[in-house]
Backbone as a ProteinNet text record, in pm:
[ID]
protein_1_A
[PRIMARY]
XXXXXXXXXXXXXXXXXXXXXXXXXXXXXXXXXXXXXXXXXXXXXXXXXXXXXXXXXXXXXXXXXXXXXXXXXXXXXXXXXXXXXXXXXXXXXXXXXXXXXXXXXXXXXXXXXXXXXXXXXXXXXXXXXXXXXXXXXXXXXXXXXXXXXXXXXXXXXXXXXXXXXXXXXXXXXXXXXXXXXXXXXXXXXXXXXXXXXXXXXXXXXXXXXXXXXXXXXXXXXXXXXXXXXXXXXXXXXXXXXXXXXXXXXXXXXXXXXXXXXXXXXXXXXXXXXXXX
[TERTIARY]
964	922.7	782.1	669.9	507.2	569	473.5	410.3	285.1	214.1	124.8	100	51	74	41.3	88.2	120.5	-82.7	-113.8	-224.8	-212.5	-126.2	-81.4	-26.4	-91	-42.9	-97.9	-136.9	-216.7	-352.4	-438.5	-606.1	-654.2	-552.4	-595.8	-571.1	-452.9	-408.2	-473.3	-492.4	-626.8	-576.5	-688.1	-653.3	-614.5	-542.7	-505.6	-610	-729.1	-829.5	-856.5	-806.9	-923.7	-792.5	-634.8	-526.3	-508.1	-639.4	-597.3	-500.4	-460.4	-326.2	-173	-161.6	-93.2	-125.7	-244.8	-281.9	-286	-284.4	-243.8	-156.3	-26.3	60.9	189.9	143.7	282	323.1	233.3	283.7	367.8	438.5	529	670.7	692.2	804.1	775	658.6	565.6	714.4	820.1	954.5	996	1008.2	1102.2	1031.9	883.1	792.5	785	798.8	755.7	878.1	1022.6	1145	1144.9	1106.1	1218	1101.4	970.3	889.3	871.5	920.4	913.9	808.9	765.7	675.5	637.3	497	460.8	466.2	473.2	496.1	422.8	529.5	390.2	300.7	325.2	251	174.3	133.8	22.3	-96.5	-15.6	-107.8	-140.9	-97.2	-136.7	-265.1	-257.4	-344.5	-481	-474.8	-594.2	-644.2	-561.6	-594.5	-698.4	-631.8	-680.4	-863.7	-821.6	-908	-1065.8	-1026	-1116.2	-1232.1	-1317.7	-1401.5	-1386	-1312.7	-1267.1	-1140	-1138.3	-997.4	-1060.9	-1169.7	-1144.9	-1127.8	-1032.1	-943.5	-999.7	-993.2	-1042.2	-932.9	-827.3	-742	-722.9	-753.9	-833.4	-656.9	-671.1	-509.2	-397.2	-440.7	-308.4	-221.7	-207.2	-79.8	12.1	159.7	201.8	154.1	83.6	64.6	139.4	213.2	294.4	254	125.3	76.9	-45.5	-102.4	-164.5	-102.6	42.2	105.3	87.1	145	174.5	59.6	-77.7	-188.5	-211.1	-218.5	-211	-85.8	-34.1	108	6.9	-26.1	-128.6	-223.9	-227.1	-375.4	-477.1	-470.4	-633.5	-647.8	-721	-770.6	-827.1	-731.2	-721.4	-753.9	-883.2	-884.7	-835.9	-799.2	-749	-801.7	-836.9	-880.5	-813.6	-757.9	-661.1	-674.1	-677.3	-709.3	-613.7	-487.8	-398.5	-393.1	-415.2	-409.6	-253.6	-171	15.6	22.9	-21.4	-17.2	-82.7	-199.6	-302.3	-241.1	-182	-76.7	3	86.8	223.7	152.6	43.5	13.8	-49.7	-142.7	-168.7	-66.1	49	179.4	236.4	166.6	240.8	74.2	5.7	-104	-204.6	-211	-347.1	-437.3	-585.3	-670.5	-702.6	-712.3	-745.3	-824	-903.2	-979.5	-974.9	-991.2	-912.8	-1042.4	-1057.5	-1131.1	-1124.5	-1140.5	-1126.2	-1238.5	-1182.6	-1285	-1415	-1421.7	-1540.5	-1639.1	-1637.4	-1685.2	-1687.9	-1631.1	-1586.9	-1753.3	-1828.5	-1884.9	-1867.5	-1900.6	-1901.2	-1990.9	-2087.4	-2155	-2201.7	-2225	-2309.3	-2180.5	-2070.8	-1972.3	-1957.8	-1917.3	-1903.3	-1734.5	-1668.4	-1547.2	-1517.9	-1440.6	-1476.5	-1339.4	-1254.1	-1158.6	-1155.2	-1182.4	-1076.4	-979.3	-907.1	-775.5	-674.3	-636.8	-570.6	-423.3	-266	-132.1	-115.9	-128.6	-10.9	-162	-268.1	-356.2	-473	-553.5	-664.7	-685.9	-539.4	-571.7	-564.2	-547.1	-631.9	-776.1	-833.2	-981.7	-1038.9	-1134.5	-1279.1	-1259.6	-1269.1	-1298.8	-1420.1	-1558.2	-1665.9	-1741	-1712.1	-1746.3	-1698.9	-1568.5	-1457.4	-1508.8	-1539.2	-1546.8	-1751.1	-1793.5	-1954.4	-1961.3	-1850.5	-1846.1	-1738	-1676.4	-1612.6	-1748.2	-1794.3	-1900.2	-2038.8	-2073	-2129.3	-2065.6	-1943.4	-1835.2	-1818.4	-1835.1	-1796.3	-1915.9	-1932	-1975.6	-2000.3	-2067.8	-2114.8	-1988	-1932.3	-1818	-1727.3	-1735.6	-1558.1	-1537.3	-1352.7	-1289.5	-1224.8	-1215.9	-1179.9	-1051.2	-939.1	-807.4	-737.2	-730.7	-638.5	-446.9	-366.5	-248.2	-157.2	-20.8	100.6	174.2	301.6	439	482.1	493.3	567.4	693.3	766.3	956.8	964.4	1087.2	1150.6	1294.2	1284.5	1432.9	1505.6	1644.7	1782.2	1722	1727.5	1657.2	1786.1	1898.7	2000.3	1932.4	1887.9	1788.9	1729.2	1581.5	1484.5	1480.5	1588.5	1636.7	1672.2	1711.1	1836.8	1684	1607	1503.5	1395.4	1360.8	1282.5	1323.1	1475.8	1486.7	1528	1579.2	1606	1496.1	1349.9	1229.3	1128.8	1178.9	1086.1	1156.5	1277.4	1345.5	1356.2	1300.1	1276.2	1096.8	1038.8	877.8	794.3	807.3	773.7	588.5	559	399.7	346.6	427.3	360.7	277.2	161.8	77.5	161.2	302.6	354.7	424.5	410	520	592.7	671	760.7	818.7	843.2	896.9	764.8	647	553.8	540.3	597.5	564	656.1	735.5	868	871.9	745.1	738.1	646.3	658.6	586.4	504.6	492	363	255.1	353.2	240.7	136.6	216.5	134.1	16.1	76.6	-8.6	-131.8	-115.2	-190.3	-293.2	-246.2	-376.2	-463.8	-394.6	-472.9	-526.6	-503	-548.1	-650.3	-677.6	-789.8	-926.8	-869	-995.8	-1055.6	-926.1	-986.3	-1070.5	-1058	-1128.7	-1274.4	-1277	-1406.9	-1500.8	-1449.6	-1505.1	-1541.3	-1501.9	-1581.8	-1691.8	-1655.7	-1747.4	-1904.6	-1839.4	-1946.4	-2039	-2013.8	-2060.6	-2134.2	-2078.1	-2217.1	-2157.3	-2239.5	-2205.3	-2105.3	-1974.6	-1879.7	-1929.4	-1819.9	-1801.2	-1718.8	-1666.1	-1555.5	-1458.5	-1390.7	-1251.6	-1118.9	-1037.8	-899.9	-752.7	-654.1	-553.7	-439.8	-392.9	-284.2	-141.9	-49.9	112	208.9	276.2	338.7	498.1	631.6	736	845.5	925.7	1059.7	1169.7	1245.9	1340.1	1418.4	1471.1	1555.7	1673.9	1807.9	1877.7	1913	1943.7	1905.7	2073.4	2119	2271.1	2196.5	2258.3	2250.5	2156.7	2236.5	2157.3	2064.4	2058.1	1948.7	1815.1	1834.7	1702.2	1714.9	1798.9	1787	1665.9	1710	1656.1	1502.8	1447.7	1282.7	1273.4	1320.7	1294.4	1211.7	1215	1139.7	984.7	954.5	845.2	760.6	806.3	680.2	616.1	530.5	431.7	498.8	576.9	607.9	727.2	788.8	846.7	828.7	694.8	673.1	621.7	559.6	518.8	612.7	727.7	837	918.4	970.3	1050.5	1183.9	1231.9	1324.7	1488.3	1506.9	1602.7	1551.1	1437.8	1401.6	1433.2	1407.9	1405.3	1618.1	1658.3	1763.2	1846.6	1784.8	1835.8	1803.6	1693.2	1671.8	1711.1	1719.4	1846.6	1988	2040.2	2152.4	2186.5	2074.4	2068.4	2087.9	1993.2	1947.1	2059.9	2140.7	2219.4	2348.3	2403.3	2458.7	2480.8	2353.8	2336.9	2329.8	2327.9	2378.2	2485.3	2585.7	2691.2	2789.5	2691.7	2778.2	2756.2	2629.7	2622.1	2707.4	2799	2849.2	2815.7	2717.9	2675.3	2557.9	2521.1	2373.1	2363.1	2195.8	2159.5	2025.7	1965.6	1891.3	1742.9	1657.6	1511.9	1447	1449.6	1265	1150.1	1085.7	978.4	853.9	721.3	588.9	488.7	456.6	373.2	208.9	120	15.7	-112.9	-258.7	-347.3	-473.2	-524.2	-691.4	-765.3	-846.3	-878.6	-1068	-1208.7	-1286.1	-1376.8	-1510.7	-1548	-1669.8	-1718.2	-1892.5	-1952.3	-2036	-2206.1	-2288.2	-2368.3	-2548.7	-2577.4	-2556.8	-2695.4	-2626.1	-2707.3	-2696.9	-2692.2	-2556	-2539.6	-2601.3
315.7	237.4	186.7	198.1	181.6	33.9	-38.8	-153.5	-201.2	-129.3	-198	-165.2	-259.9	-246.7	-147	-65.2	51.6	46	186.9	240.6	264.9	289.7	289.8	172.9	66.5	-50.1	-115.7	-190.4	-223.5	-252.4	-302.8	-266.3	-431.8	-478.3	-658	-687.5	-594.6	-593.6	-560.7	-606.3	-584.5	-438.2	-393.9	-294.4	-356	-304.9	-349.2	-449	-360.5	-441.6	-604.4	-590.3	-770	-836.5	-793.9	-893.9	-967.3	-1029.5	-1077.6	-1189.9	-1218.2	-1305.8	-1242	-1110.8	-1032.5	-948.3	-947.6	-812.6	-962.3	-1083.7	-1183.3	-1266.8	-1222	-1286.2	-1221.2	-1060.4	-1034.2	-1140.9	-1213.4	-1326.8	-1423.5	-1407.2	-1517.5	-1517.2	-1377.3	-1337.9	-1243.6	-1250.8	-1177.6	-1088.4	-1183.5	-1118.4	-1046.6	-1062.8	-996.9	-867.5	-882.1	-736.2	-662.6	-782.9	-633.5	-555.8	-623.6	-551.5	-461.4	-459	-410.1	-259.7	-291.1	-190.7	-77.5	29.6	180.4	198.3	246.9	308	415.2	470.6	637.5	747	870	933.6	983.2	990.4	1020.5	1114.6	1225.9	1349.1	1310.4	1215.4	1137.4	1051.8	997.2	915.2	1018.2	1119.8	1233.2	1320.8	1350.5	1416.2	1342.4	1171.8	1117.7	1124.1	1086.7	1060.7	1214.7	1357.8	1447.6	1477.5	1428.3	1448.3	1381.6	1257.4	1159.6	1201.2	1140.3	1164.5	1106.2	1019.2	895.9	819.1	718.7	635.1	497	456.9	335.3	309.9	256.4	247.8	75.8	90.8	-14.2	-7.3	-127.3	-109.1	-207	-138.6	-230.6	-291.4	-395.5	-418.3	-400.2	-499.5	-422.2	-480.9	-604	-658.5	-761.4	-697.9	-740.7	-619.8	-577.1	-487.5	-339.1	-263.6	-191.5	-49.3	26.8	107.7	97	-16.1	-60.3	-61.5	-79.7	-62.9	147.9	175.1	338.6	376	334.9	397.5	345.1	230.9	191.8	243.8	297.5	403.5	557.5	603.6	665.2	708.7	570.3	551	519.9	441.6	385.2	255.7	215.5	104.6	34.8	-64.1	-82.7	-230.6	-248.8	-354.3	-398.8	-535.9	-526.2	-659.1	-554.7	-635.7	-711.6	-825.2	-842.8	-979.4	-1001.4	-1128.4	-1202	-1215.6	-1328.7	-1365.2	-1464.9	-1553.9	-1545.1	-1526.8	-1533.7	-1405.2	-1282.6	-1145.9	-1116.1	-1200	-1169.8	-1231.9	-1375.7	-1447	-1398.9	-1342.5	-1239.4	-1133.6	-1033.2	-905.2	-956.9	-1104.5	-1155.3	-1189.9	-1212.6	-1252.2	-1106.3	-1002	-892.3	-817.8	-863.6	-822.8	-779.6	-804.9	-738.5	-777.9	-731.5	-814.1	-819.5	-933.4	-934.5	-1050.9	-1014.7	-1071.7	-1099.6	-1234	-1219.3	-1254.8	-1162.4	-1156.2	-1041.7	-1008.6	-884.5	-792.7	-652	-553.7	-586.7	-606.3	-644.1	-740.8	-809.3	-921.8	-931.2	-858.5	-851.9	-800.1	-859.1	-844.6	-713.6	-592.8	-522.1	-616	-644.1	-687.9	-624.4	-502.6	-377.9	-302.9	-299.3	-240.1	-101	-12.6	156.6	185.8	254.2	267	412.7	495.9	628.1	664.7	547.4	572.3	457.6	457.2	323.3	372.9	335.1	339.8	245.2	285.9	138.2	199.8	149.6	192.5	91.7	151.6	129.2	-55.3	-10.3	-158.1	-91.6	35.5	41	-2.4	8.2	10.5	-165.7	-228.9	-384.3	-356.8	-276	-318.1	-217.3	-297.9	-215.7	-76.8	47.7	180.4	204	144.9	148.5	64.3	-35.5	-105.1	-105.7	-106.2	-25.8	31.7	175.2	314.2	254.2	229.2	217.3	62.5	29	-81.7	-14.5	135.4	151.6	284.3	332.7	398	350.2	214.8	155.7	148.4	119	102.5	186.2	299.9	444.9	515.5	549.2	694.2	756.4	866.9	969.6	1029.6	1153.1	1195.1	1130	1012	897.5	948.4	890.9	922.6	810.1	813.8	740.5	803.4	680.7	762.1	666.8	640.2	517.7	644.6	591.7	623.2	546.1	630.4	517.5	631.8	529.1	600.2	621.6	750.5	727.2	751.3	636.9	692.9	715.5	786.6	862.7	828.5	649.8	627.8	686.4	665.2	729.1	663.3	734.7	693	576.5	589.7	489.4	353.3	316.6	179.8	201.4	289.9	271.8	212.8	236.1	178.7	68.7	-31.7	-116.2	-214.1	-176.5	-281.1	-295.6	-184	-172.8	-298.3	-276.5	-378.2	-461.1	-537.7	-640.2	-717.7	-651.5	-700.5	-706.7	-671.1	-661.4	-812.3	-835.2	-941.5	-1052.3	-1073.5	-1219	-1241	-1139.6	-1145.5	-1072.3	-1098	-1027.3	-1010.5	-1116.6	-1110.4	-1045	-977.1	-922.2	-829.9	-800	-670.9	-565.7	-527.6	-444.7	-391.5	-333	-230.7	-95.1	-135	-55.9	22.3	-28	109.5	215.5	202.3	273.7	376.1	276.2	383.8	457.7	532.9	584.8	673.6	718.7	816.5	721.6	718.1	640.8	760.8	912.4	981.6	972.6	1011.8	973.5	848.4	736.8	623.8	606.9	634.4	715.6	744.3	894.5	985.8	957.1	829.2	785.2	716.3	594.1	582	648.5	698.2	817	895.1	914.9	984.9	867.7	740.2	677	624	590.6	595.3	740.9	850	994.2	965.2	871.9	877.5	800.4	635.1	558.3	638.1	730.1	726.5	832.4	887.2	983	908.7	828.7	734.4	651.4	626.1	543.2	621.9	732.4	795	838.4	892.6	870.9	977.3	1015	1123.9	1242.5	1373.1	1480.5	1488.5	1593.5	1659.6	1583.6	1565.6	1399.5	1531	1468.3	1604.9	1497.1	1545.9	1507.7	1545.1	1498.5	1500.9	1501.9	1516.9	1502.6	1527.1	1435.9	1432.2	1393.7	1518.6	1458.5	1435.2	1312.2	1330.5	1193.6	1198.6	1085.2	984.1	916.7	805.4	738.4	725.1	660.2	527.1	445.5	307.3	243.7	172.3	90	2.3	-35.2	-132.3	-292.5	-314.5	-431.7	-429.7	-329.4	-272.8	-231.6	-177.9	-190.1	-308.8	-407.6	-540.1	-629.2	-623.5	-662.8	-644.8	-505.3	-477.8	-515.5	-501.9	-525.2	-687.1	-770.3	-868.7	-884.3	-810.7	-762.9	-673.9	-644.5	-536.1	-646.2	-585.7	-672.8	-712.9	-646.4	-674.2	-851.3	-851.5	-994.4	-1087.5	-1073.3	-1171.7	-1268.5	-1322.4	-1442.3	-1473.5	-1428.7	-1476.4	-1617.1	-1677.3	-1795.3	-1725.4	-1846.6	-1774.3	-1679.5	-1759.3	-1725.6	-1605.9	-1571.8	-1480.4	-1337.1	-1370.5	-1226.9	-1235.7	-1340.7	-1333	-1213.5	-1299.1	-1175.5	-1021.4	-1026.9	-848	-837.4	-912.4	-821.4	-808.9	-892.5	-858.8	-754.9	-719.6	-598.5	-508	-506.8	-386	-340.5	-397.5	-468.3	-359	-386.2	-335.3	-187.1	-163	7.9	91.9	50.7	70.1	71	-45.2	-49.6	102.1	106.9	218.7	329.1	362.3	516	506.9	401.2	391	326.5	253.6	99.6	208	341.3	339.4	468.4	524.1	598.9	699.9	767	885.6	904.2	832.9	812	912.9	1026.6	1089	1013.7	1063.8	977.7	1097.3	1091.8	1176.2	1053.3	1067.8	1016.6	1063.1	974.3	1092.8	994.6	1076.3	1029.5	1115.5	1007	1009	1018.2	1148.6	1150	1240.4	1118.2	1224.1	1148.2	1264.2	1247.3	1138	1071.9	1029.9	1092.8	1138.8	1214.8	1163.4	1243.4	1182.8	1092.8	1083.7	1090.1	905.9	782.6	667.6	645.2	610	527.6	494.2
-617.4	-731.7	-706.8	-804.1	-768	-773.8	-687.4	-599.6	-622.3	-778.2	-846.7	-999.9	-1055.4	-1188	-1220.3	-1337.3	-1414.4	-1470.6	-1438	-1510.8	-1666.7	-1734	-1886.7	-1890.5	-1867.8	-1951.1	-2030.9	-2127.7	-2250.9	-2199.6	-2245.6	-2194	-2152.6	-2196.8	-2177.6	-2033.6	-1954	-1813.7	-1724	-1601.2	-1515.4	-1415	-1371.1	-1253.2	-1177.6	-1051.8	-941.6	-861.6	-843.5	-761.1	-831.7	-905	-1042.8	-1008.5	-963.3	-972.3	-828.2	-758.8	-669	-612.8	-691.3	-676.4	-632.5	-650.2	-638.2	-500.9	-508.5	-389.8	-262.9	-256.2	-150.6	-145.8	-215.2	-238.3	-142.5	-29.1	39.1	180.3	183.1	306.7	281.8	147.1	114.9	201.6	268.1	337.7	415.5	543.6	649.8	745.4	778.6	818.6	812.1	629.2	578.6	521	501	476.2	574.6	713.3	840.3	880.4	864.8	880.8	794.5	641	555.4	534.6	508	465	535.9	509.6	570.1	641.1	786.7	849.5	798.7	868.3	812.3	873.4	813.9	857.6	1016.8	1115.4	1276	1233.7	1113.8	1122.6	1059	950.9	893.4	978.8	1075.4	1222.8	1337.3	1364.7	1428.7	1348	1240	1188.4	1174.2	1109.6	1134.9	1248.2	1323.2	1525.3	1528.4	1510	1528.1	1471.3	1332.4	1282.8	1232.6	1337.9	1357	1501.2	1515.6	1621.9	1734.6	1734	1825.2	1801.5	1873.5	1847.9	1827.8	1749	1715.6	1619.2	1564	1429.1	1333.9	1254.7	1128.2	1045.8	987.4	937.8	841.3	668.7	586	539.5	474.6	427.4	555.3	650.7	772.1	735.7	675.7	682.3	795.1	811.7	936.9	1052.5	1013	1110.9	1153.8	1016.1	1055.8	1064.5	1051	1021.5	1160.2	1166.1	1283.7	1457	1460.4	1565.4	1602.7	1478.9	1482.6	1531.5	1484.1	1537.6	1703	1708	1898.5	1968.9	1904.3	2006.4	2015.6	1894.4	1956.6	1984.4	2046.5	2180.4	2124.7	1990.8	1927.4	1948.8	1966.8	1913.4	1793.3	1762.1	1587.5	1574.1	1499.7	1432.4	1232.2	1222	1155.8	1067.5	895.8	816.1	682.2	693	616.2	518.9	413.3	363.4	317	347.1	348.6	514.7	517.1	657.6	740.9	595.4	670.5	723.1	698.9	745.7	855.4	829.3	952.8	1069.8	1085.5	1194.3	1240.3	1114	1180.8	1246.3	1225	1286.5	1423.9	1472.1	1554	1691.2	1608.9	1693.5	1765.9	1703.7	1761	1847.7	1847.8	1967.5	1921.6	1775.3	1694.3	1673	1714.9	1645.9	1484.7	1438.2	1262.5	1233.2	1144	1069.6	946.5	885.9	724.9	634.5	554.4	471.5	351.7	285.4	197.8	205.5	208.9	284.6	174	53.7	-10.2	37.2	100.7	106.6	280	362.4	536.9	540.4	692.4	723.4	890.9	915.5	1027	1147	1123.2	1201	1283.4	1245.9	1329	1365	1361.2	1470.8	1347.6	1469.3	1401.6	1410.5	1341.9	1389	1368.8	1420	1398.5	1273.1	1238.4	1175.8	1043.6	911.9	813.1	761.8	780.8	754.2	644.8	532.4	486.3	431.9	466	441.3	330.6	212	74.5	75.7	72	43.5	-22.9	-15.9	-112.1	-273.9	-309.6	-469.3	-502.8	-376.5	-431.3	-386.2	-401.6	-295	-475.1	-474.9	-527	-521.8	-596.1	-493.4	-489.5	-584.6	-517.9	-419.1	-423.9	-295	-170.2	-177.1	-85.5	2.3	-67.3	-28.2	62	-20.9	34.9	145.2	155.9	262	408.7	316.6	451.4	520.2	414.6	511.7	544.7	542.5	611	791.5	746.7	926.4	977.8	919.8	1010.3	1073.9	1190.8	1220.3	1147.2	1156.5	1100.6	1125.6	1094.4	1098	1129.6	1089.4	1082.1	954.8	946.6	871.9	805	693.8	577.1	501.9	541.5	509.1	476.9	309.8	247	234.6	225.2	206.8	136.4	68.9	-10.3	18.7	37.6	-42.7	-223.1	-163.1	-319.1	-296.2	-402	-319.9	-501.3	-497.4	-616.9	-637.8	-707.9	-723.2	-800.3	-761.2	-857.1	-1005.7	-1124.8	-1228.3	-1292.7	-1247.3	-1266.5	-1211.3	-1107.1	-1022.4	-1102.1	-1145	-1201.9	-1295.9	-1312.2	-1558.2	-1475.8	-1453.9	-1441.2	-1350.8	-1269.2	-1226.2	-1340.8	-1417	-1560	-1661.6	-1635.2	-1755.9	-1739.5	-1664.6	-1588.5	-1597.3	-1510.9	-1466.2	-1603.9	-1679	-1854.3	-1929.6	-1878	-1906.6	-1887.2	-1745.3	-1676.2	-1622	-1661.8	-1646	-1756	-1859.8	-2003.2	-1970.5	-1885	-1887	-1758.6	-1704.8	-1584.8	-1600.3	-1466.9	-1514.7	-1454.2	-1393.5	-1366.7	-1479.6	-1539.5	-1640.8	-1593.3	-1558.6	-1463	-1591.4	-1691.4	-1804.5	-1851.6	-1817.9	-1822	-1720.6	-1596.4	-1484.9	-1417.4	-1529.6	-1469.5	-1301	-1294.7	-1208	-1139.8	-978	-899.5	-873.2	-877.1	-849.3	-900.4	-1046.6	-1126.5	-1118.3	-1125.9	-1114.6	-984.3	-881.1	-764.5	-783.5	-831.4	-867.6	-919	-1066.4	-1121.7	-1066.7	-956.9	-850.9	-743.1	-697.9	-609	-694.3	-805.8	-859.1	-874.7	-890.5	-892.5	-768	-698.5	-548.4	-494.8	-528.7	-495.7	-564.1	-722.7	-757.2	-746.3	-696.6	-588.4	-485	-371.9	-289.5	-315.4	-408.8	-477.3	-505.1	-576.2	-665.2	-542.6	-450.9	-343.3	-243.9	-261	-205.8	40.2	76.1	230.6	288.7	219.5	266.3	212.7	251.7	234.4	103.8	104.2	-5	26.7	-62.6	-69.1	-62.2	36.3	25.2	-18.4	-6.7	-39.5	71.4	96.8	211.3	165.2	180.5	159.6	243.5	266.4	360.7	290.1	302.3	245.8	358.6	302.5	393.4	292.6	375.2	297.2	351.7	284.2	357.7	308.4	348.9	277.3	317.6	157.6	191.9	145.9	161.7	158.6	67.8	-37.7	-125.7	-91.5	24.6	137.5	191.8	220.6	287.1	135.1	76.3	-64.3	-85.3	-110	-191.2	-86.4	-4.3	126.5	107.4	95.5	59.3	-48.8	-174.2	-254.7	-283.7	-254.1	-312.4	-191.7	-136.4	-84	-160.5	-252.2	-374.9	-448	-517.3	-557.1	-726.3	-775.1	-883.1	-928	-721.4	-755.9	-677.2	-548.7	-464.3	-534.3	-680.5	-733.9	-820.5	-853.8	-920.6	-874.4	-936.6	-903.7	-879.8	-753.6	-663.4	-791.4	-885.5	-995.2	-1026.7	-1056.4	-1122.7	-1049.6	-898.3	-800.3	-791.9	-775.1	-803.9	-901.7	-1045	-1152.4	-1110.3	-1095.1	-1055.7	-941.8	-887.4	-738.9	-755.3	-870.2	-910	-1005.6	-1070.1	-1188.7	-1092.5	-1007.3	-971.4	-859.4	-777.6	-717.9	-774.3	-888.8	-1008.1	-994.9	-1024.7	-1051.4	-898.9	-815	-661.9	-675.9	-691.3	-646.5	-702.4	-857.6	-908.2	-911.8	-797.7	-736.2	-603.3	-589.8	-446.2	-345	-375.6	-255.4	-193.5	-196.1	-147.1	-222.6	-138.7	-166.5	-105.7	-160.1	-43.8	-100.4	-84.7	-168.5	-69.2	-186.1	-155	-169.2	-37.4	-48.6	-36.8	-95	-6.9	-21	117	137.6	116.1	34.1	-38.7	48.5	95.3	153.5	119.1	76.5	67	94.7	183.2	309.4	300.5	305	329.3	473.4	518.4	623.1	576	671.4	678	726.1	607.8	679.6	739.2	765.3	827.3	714.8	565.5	511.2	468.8	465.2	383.9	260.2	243.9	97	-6.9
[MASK]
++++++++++++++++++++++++++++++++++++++++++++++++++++++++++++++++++++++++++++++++++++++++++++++++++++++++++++++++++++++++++++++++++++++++++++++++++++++++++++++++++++++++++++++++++++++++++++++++++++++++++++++++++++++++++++++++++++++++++++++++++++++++++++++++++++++++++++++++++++

């Protein structure tokens, strides 16, 4: 289920990047985001590792740090840029360095990194400033590699959190009945993130990555992540209530769980010689 507001949603609704209240609002439950939220794929952190020039890692949106650990398993060194202060503490508590600020506005301070990296966080960032603030940080042949999941719920959940969540948050910028397909919704991001870094000038040819596999989740176990997406961490506690009980519902009556495809999709181009 996308984790940011729907690209087809009326024109008065902001992009992802303009809703910063939302894009610093996952530290409300740092715990319960770093337990519940899926890791990535190793063959996704192997291939950057490979395809980078080095191992010093820049990790825009780290979070609790869960994408940032995977890369120091192997063997980088990862700094970490994060602008909620509760994420940046929790990822601190687990051995990371972080800095909180938003990659727009984060100062390098001369430092080069041969890797940026950001898991399921570019589409709050700018993609042109973003993109021309992450190749300011890179090397010349560093690599610039935003990533998301896309999972592919039972369309039985999908309906049943759609309307539930249209019901107790009528004004949200998430329109989850718009965004039936989390690729799609993806995708549309992922194309403007491709034309941000386009637009900014500094890389190579922009590629696309995919990575599939799956997972099955017990009823408790989704309810559990579930109020870690961005669509109900600013909700009042009743409210995440109701949609965990909707949604809750339509589990119980595929049988208390279930088996989410997921692909994992990545954004991936080089830094050249030439300046921004």
């Amino acid at each position: 289920m996308p984790t940011l507001p729907s690209e087809r949603t009326p024109p008065e609704r902001r992009r992802p990047h303009e809703a910063r209240e939302y894009a610093e609002s996952f530290g409300v439950d740092t715990e319960r985001y770093d337990r519940t939220r899926p890791r990535y794929p190793d063959a996704l952190v192997e291939r950057i590792v490979t395809a980078a020039p080095g191992r010093d890692v820049l990790d825009v949106g780290c979070g609790t740090g869960i994408a940032a650990r995977q890369f120091q398993a192997a063997g980088c060194t990862v700094l970490g840029v994060e602008p909620d202060p509760r994420m940046a503490e929790f990822a601190r508590r687990g051995g990371m360095e972080v800095e909180v600020a938003a990659l727009e506005t984060w100062d390098p301070a001369g430092r080069l990194f041969d890797a940026v990296v950001a898991g399921t966080a570019w589409h709050w960032i700018d993609p042109v400033a973003g993109a021309a603030k992450a190749a300011q940080a890179l090397r010349p042949g560093g690599l610039l590699a935003a990533f998301w999941h896309t999972p592919d719920l039972p369309a039985e959940v999908a309906e049943a959190f759609a309307t539930v969540y249209a019901r107790v948050a009528p004004d949200s910028p998430f329109d989850l009945r718009a965004a039936r397909s989390a690729s799609a919704a993806y995708q549309t991001i992922i194309g403007r993130v491709a034309d941000g870094i386009r637009e900014a000038g500094g890389f190579g040819e922009v590629e696309q990555w995919r990575f599939d596999w799956e997972r099955t989740y017990t009823r408790d176990e989704w309810l559990d992540q579930l109020p870690t997406q961005g669509p109900l961490t600013r909700l009042a506690p009743d409210k995440v209530a109701e949609v965990l009980a909707g949604v809750g519902a339509a589990i119980d009556a595929l049988g208390g769980a279930f088996t989410m495809p997921y692909t994992t999709m990545a954004i991936v181009a080089k830094r050249t010689d030439d300046t921004p």
